[in-house]
PDB file of C-alpha atoms and ligand atoms in Angstrom:
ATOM      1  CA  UNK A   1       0.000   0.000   0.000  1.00 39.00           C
ATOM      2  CA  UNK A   2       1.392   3.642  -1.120  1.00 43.00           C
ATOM      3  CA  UNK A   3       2.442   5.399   2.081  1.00 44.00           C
ATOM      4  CA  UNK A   4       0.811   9.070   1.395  1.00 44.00           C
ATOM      5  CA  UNK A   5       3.646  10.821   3.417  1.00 42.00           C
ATOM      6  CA  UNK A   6       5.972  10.482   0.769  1.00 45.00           C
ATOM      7  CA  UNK A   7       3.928  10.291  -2.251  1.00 51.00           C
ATOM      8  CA  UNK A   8       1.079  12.403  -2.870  1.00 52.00           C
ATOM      9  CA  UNK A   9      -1.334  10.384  -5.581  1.00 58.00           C
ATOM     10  CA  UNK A  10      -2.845  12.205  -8.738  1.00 52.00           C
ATOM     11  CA  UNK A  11      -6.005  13.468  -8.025  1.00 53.00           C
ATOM     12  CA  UNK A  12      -5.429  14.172  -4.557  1.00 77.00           C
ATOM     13  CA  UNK A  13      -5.718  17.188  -2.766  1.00 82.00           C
ATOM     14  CA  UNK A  14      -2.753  17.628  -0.286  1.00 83.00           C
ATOM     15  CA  UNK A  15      -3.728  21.018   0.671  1.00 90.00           C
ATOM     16  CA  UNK A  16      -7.071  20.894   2.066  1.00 93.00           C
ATOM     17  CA  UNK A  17      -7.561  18.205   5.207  1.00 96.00           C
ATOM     18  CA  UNK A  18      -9.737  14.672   4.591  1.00 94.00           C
ATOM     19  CA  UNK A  19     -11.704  13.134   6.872  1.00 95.00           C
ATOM     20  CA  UNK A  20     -10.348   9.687   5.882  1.00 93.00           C
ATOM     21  CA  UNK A  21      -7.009  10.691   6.297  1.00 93.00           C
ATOM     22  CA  UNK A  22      -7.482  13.005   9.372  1.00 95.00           C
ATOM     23  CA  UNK A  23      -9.483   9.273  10.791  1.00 95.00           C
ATOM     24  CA  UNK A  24      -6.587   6.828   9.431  1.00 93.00           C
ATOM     25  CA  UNK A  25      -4.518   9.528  11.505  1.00 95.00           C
ATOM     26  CA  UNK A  26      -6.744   8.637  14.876  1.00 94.00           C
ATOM     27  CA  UNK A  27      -6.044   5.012  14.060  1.00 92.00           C
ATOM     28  CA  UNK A  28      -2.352   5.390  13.409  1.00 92.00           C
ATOM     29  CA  UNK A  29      -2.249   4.718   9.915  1.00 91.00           C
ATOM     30  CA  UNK A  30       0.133   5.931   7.529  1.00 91.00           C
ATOM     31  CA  UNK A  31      -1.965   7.328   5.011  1.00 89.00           C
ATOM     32  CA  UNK A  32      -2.542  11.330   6.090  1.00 92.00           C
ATOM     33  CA  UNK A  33      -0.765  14.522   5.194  1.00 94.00           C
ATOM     34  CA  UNK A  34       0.509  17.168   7.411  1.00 96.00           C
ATOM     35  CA  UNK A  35      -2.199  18.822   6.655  1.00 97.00           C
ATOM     36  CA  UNK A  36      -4.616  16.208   8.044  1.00 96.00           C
ATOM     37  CA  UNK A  37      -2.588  15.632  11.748  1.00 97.00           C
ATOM     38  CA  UNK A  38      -2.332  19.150  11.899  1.00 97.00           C
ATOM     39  CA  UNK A  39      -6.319  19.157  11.588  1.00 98.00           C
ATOM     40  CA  UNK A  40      -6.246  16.039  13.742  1.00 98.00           C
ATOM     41  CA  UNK A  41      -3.704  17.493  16.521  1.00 97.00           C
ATOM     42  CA  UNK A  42      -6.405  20.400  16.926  1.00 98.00           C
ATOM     43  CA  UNK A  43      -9.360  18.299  17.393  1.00 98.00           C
ATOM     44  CA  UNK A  44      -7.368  16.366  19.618  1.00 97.00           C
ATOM     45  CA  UNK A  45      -6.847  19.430  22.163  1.00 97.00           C
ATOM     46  CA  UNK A  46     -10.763  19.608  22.377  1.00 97.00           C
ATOM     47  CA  UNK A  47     -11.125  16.097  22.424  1.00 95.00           C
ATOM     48  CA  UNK A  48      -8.129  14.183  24.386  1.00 94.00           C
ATOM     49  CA  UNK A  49      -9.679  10.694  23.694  1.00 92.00           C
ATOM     50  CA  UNK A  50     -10.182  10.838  19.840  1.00 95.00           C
ATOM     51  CA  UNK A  51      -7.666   7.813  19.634  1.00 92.00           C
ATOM     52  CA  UNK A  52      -9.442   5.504  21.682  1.00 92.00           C
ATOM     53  CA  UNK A  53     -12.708   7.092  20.549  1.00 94.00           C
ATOM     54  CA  UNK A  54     -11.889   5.996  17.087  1.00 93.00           C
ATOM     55  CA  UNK A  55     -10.999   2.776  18.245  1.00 91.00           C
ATOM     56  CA  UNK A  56     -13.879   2.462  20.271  1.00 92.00           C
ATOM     57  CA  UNK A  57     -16.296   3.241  17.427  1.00 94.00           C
ATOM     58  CA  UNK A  58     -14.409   0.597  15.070  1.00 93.00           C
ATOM     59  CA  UNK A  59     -15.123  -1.863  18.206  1.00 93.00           C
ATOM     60  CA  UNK A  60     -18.947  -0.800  18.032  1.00 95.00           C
ATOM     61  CA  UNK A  61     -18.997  -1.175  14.150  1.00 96.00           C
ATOM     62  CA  UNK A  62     -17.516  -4.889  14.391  1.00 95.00           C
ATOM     63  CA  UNK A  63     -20.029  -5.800  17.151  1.00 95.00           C
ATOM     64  CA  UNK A  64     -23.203  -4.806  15.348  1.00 97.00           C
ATOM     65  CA  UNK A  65     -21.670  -6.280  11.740  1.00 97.00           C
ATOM     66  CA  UNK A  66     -21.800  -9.483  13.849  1.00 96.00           C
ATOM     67  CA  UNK A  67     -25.367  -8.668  15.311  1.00 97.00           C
ATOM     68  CA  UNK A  68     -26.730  -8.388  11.911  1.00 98.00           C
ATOM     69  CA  UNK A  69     -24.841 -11.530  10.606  1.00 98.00           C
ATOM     70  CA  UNK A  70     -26.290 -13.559  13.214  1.00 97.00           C
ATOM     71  CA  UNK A  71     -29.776 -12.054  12.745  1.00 98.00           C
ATOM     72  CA  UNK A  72     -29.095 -13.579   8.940  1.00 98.00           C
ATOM     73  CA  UNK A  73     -27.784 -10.459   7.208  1.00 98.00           C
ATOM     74  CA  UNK A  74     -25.665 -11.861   4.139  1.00 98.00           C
ATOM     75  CA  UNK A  75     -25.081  -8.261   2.032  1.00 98.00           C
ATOM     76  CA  UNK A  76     -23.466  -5.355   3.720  1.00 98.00           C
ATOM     77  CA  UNK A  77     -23.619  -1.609   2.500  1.00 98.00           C
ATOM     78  CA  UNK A  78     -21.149   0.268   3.882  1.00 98.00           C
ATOM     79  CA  UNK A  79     -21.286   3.772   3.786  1.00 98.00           C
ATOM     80  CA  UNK A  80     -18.413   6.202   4.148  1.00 97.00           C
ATOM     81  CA  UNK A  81     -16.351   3.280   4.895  1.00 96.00           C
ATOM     82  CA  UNK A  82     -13.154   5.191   5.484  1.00 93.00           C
ATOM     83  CA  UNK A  83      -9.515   3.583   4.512  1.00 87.00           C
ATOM     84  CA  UNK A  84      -8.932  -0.086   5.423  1.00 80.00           C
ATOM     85  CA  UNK A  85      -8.169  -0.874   8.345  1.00 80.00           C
ATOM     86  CA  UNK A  86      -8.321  -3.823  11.191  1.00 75.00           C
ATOM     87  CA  UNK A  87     -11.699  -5.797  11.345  1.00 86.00           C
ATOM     88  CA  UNK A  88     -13.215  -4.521   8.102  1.00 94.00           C
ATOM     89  CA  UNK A  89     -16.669  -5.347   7.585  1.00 96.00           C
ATOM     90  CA  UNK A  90     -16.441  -8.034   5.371  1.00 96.00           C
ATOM     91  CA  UNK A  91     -13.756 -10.240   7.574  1.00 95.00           C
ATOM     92  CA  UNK A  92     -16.125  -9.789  10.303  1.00 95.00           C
ATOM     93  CA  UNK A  93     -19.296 -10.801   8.806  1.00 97.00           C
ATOM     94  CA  UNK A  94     -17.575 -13.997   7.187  1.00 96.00           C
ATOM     95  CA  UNK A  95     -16.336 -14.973  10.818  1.00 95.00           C
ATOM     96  CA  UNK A  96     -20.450 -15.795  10.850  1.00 96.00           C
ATOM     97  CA  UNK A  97     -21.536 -15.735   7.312  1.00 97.00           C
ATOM     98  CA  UNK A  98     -18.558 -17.028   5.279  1.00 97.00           C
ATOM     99  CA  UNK A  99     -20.158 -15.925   1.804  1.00 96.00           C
ATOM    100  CA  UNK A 100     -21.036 -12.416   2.999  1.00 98.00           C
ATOM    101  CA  UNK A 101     -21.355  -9.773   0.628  1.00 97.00           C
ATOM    102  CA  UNK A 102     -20.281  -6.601   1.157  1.00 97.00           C
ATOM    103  CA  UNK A 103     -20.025  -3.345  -0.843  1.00 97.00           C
ATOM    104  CA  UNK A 104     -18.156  -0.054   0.841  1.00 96.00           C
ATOM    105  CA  UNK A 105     -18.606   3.084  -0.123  1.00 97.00           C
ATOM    106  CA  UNK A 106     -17.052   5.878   0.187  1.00 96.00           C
ATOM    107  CA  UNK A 107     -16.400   9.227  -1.358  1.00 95.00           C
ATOM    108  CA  UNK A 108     -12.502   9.865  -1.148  1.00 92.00           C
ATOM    109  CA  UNK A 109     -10.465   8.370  -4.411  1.00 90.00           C
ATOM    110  CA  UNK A 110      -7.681   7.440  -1.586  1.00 87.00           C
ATOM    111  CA  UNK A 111     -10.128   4.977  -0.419  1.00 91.00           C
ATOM    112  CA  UNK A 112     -11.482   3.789  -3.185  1.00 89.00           C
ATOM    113  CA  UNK A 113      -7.552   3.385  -5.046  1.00 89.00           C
ATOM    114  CA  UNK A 114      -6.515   1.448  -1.819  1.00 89.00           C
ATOM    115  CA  UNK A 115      -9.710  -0.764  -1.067  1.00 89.00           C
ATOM    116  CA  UNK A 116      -9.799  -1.359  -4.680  1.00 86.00           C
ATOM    117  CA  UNK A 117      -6.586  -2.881  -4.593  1.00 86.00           C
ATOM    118  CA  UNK A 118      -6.887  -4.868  -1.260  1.00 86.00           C
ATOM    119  CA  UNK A 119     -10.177  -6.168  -2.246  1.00 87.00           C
ATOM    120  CA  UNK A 120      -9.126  -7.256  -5.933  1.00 84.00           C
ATOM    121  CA  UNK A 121      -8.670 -11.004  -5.661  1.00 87.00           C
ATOM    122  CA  UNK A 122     -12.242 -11.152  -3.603  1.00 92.00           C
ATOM    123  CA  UNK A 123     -15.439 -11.219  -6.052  1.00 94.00           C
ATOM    124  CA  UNK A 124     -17.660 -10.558  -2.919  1.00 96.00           C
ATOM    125  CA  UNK A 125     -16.488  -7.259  -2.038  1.00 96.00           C
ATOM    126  CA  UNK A 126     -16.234  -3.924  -3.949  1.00 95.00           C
ATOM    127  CA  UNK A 127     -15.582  -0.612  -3.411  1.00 95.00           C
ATOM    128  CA  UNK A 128     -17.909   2.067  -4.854  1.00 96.00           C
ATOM    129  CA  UNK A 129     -16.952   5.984  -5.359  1.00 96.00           C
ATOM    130  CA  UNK A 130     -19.966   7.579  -4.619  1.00 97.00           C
ATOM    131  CA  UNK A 131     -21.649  10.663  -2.664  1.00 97.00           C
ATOM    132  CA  UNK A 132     -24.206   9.200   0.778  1.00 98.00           C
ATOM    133  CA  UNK A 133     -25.594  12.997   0.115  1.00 98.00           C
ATOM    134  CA  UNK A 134     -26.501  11.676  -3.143  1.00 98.00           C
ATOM    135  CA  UNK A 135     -28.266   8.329  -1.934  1.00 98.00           C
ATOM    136  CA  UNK A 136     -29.620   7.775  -4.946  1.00 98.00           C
ATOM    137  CA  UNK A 137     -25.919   7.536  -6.587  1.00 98.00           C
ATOM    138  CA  UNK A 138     -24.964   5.010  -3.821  1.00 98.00           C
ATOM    139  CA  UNK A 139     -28.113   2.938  -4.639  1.00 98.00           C
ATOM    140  CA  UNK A 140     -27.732   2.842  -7.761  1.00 98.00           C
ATOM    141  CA  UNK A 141     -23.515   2.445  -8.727  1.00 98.00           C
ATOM    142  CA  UNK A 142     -22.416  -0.967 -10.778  1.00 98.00           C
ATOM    143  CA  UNK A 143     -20.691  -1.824  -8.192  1.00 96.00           C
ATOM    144  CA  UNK A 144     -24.163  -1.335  -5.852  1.00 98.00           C
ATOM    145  CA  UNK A 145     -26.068  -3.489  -7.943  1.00 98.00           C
ATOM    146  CA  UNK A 146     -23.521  -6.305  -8.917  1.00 97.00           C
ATOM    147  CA  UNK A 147     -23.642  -7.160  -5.221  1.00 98.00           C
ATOM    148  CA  UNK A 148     -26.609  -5.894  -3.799  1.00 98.00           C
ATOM    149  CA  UNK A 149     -29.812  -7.430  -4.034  1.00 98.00           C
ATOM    150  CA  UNK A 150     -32.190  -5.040  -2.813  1.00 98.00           C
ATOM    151  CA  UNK A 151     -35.424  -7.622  -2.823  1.00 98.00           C
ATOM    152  CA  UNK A 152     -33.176  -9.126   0.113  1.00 98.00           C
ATOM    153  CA  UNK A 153     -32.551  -7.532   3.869  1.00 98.00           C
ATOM    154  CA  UNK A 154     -29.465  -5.419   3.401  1.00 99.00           C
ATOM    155  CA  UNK A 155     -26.882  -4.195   6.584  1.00 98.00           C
ATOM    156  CA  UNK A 156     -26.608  -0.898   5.904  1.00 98.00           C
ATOM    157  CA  UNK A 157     -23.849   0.919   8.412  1.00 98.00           C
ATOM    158  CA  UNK A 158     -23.308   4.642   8.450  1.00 98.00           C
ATOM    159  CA  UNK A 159     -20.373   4.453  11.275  1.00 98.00           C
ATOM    160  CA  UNK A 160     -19.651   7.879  12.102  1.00 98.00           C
ATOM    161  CA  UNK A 161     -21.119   9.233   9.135  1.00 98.00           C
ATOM    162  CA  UNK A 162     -24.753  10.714  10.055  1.00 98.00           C
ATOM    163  CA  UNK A 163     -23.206  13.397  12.027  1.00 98.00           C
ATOM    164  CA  UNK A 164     -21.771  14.425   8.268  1.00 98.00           C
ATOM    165  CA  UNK A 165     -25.877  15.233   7.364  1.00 98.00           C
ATOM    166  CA  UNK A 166     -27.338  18.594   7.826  1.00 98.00           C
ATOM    167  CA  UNK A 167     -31.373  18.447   9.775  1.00 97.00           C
ATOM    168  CA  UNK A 168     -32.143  19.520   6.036  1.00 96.00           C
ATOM    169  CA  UNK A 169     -31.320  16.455   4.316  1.00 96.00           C
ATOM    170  CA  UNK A 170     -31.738  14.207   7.310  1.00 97.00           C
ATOM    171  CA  UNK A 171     -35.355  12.958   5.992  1.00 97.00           C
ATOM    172  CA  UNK A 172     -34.116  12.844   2.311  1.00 97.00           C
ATOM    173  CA  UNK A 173     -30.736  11.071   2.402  1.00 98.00           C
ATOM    174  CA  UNK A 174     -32.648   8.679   5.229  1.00 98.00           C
ATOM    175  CA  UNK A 175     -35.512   8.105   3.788  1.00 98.00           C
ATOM    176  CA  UNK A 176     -34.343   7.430   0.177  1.00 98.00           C
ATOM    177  CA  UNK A 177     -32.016   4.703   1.969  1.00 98.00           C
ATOM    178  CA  UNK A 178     -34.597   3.320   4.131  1.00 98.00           C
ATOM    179  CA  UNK A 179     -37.397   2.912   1.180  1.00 98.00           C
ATOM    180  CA  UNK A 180     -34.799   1.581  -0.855  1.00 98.00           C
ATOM    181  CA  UNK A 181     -34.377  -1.865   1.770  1.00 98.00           C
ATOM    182  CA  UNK A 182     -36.785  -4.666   2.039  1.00 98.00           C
ATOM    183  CA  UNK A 183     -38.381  -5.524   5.256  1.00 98.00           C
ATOM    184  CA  UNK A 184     -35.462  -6.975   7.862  1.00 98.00           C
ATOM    185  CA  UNK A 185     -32.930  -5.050   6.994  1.00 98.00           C
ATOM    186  CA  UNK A 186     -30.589  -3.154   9.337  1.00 98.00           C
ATOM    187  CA  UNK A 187     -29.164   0.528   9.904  1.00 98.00           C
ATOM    188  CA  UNK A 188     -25.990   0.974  12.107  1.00 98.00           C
ATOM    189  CA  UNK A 189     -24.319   4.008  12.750  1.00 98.00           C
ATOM    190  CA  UNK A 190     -22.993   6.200  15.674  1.00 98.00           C
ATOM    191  CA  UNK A 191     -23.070   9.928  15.968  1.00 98.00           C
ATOM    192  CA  UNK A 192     -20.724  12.466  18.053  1.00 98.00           C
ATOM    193  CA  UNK A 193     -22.991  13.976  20.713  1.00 98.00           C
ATOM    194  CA  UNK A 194     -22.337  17.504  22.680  1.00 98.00           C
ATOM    195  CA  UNK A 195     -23.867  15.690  25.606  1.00 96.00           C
ATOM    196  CA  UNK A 196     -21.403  16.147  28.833  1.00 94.00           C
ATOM    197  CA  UNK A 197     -19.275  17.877  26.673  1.00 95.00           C
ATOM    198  CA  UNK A 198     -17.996  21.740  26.873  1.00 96.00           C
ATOM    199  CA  UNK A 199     -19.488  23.933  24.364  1.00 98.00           C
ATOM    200  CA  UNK A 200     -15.794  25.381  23.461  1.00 98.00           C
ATOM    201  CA  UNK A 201     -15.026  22.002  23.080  1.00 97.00           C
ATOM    202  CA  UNK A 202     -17.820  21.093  21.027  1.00 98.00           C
ATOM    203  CA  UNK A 203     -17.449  24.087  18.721  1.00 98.00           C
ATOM    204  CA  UNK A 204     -13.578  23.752  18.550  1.00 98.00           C
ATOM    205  CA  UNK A 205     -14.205  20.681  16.927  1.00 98.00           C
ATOM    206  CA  UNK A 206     -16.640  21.772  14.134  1.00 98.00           C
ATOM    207  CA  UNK A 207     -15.095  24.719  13.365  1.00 98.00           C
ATOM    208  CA  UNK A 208     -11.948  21.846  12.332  1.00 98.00           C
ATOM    209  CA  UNK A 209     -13.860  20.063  10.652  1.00 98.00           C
ATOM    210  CA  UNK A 210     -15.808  23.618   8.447  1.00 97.00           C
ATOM    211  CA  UNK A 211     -11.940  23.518   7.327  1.00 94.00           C
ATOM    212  CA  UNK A 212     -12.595  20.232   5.078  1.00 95.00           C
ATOM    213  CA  UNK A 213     -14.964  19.594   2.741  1.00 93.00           C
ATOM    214  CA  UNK A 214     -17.046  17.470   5.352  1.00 96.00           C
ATOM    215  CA  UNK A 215     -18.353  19.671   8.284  1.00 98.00           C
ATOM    216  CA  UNK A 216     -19.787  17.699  11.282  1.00 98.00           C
ATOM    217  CA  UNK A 217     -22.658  18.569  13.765  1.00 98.00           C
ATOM    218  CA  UNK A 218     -22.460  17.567  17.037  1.00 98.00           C
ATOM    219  CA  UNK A 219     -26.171  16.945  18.375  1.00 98.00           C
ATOM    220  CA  UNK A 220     -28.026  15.829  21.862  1.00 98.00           C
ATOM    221  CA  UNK A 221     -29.639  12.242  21.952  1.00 98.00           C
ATOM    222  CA  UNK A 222     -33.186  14.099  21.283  1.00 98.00           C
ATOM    223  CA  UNK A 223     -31.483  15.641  18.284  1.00 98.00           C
ATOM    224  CA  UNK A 224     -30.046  12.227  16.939  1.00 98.00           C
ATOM    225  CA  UNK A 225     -32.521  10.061  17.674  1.00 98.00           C
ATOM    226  CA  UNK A 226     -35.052  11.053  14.616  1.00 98.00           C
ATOM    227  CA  UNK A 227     -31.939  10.055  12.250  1.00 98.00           C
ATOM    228  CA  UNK A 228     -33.377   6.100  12.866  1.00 98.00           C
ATOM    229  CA  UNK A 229     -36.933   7.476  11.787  1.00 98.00           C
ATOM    230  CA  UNK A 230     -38.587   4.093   9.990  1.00 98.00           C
ATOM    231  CA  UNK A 231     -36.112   1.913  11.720  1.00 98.00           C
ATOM    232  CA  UNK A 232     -37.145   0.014  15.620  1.00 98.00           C
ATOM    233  CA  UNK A 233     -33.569   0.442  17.476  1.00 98.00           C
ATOM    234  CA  UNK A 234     -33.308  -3.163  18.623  1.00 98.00           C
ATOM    235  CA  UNK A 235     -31.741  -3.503  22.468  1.00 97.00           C
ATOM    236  CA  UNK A 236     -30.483  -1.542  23.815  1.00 97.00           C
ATOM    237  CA  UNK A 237     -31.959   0.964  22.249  1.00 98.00           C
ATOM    238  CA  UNK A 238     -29.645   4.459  20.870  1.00 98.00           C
ATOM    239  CA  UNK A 239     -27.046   4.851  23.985  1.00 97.00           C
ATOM    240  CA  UNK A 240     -23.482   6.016  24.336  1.00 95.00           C
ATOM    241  CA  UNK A 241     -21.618   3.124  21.951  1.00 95.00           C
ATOM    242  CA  UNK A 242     -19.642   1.950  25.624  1.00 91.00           C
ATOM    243  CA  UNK A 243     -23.234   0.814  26.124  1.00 92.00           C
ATOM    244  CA  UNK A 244     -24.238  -1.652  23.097  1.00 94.00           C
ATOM    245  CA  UNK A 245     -24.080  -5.135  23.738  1.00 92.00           C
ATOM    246  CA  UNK A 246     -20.598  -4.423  25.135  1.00 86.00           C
ATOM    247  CA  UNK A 247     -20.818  -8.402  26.340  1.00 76.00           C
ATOM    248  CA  UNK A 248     -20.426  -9.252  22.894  1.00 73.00           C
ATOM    249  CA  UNK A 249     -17.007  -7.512  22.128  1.00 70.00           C
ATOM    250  CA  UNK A 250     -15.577 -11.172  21.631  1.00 72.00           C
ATOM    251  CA  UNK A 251     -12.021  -9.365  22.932  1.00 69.00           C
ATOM    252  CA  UNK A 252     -11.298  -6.560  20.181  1.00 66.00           C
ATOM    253  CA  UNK A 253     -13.223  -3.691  22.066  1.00 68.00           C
ATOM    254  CA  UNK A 254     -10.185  -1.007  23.675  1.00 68.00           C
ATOM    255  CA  UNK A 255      -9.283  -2.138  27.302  1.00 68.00           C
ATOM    256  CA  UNK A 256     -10.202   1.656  28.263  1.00 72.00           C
ATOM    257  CA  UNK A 257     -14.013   2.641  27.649  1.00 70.00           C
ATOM    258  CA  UNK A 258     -14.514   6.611  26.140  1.00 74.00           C
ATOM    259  CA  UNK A 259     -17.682   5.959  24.577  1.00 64.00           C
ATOM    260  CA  UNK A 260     -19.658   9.334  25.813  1.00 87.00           C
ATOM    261  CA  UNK A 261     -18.730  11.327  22.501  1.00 96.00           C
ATOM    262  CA  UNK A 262     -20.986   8.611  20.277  1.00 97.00           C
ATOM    263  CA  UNK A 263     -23.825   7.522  20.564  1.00 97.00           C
ATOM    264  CA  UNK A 264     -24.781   4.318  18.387  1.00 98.00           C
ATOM    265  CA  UNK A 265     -27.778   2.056  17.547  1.00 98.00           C
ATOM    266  CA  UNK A 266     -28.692  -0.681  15.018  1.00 98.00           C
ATOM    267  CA  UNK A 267     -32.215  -0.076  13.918  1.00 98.00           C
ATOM    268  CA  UNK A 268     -34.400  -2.963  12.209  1.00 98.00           C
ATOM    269  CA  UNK A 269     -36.708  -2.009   9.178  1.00 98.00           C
ATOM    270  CA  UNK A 270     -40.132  -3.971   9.953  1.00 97.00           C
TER     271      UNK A 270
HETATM  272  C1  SAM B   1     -14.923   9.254  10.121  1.00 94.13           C
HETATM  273  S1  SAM B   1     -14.585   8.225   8.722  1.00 94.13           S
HETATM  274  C2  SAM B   1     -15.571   6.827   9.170  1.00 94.13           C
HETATM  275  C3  SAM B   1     -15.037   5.519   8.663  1.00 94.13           C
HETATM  276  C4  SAM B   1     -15.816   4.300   9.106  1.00 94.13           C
HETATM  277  N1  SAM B   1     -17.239   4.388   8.775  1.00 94.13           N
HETATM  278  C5  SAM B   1     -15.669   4.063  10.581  1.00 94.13           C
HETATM  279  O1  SAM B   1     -16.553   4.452  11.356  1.00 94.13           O
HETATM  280  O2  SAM B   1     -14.653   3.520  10.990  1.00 94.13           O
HETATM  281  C6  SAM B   1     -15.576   9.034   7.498  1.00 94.13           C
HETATM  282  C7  SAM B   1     -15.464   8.436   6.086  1.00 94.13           C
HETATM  283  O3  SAM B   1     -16.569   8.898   5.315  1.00 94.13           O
HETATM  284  C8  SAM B   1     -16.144   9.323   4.062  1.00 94.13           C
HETATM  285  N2  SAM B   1     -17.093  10.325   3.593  1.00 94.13           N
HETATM  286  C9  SAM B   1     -17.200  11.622   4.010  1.00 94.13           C
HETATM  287  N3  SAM B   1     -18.203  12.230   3.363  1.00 94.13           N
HETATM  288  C10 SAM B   1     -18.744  11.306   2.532  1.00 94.13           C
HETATM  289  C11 SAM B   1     -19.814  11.332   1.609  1.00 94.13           C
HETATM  290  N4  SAM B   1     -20.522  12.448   1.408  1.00 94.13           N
HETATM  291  N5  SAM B   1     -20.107  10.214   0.939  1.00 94.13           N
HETATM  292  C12 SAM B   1     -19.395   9.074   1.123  1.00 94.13           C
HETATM  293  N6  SAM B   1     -18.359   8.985   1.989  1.00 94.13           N
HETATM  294  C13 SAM B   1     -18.034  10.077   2.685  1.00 94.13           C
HETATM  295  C14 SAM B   1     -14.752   9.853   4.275  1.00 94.13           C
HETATM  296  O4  SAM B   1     -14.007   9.836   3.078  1.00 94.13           O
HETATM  297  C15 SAM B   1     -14.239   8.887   5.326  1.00 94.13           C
HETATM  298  O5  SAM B   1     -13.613   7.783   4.732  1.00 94.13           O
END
């Protein structure tokens, strides 16, 4: 894999920070610029824990990946899947379901040109470049529909991507998703919350993130709960993600529990 401290790819912009490079930086990867730690550093100062945050949230995703595989989820959409990293989607839901289907998406080239290339030999995965404020162009890619098969219950996961959606487009980017599934399918995600949380700290953060192309919104539980509209949260409900069926962490969940910066729920379509 190209090691984007040395070698800026075509196409790339070096100059503005990325959310999936500013991320791969919580999660100590290699691919970020200066540009992206030095955005990352600064959210850090508001937000000490971002590291173990990050890992925490990856923790969450891999837990409810293997709720919805044992609930019989076989086909995985993956939205704003960020770079690869440890306990992708797909090797998790194969540790259940070993055919598993999964399709990420995401709208950074750097993660397409590197999933693309990790996931070449495997004719159940793909990688789609495509816009979640566009649903409809997530829906419908190649890549969507050579995998997806949308008379079936899909696994849709939004980790740490609804907080990306303005209350504007909420019920549009949602609810084109949600109509889009057949009955027994699944939403995951997590959200940051400004519950217990300084407002200095809170808007330190988003004014980083106004910086990239990808603002963020920080909202109560109130405020994120209407993001699961159509969807029944199954137990335990929407709660801080230290809180979700942490029993079931099978080992890979941090040692050291953040948690009360997300909050997180899988929601069933009836
Ligand atoms: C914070 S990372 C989350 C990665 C992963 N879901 C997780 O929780 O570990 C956000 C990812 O979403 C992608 N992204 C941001 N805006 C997007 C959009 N409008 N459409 C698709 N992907 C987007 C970024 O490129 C980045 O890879």
């Amino acid at each position: 894999m190209q090691d984007l401290r040395s070698t800026p790819s075509p196409g790339i912009d070096p100059t503005t920070a990325s959310v999936a490079r500013m991320y791969d930086y919580y999660l100590h990867g290699k691919d970020n610029f200066q540009i992206d730690r030095d955005a990352a550093d600064r959210v850090a100062q508001a937000m000490p824990e971002i590291g173990l945050l990050a890992l925490e949230n990856r923790a969450f995703l891999r837990r409810s990946v293997r709720y919805m595989a044992r609930q019989g989820i076989r086909q995985f959409l993956d939205i704003g899947s960020g770079l690869p990293t440890a306990g992708n989607t797909h090797e998790i839901a194969r540790e259940i379901t070993p055919d598993a289907r999964v399709v990420y998406v995401d709208s950074d080239p750097v993660v397409r040109a590197h999933g693309s290339a990790l996931l070449a030999a495997d004719d159940r995965t793909t990688v789609a470049l495509a816009d979640m404020h566009r649903p409809r162009e997530v829906l419908d890619h190649p890549e969507t529909t050579r995998l997806i098969d949308f008379d079936e219950p899909v696994g849709v996961l939004m980790i740490a991507m609804i907080h990306f959606l303005t209350l504007e487009e909420r019920g549009s980017v949602l609810g084109t998703l949600r109509d889009a599934l057949a009955p027994g399918s699944y939403l995951s995600s997590t959200h940051v919350t400004t519950e217990g949380h300084a407002p200095e700290a809170v808007d330190q953060i988003e004014g980083v993130y106004a910086t990239t192309p990808t603002p963020i919104y920080f909202r109560s539980k109130a405020e994120i709960a209407p993001f699961f509209e159509g969807f029944t949260p199954v137990d335990p409900g929407l709660v801080t993600i230290d809180q979700w069926n942490p029993e079931s962490d099978e080992g890979d969940a941090p040692a050291e529990k953040i948690g009360t910066w997300l909050y997180g729920a899988v929601g069933h379509k009836a």
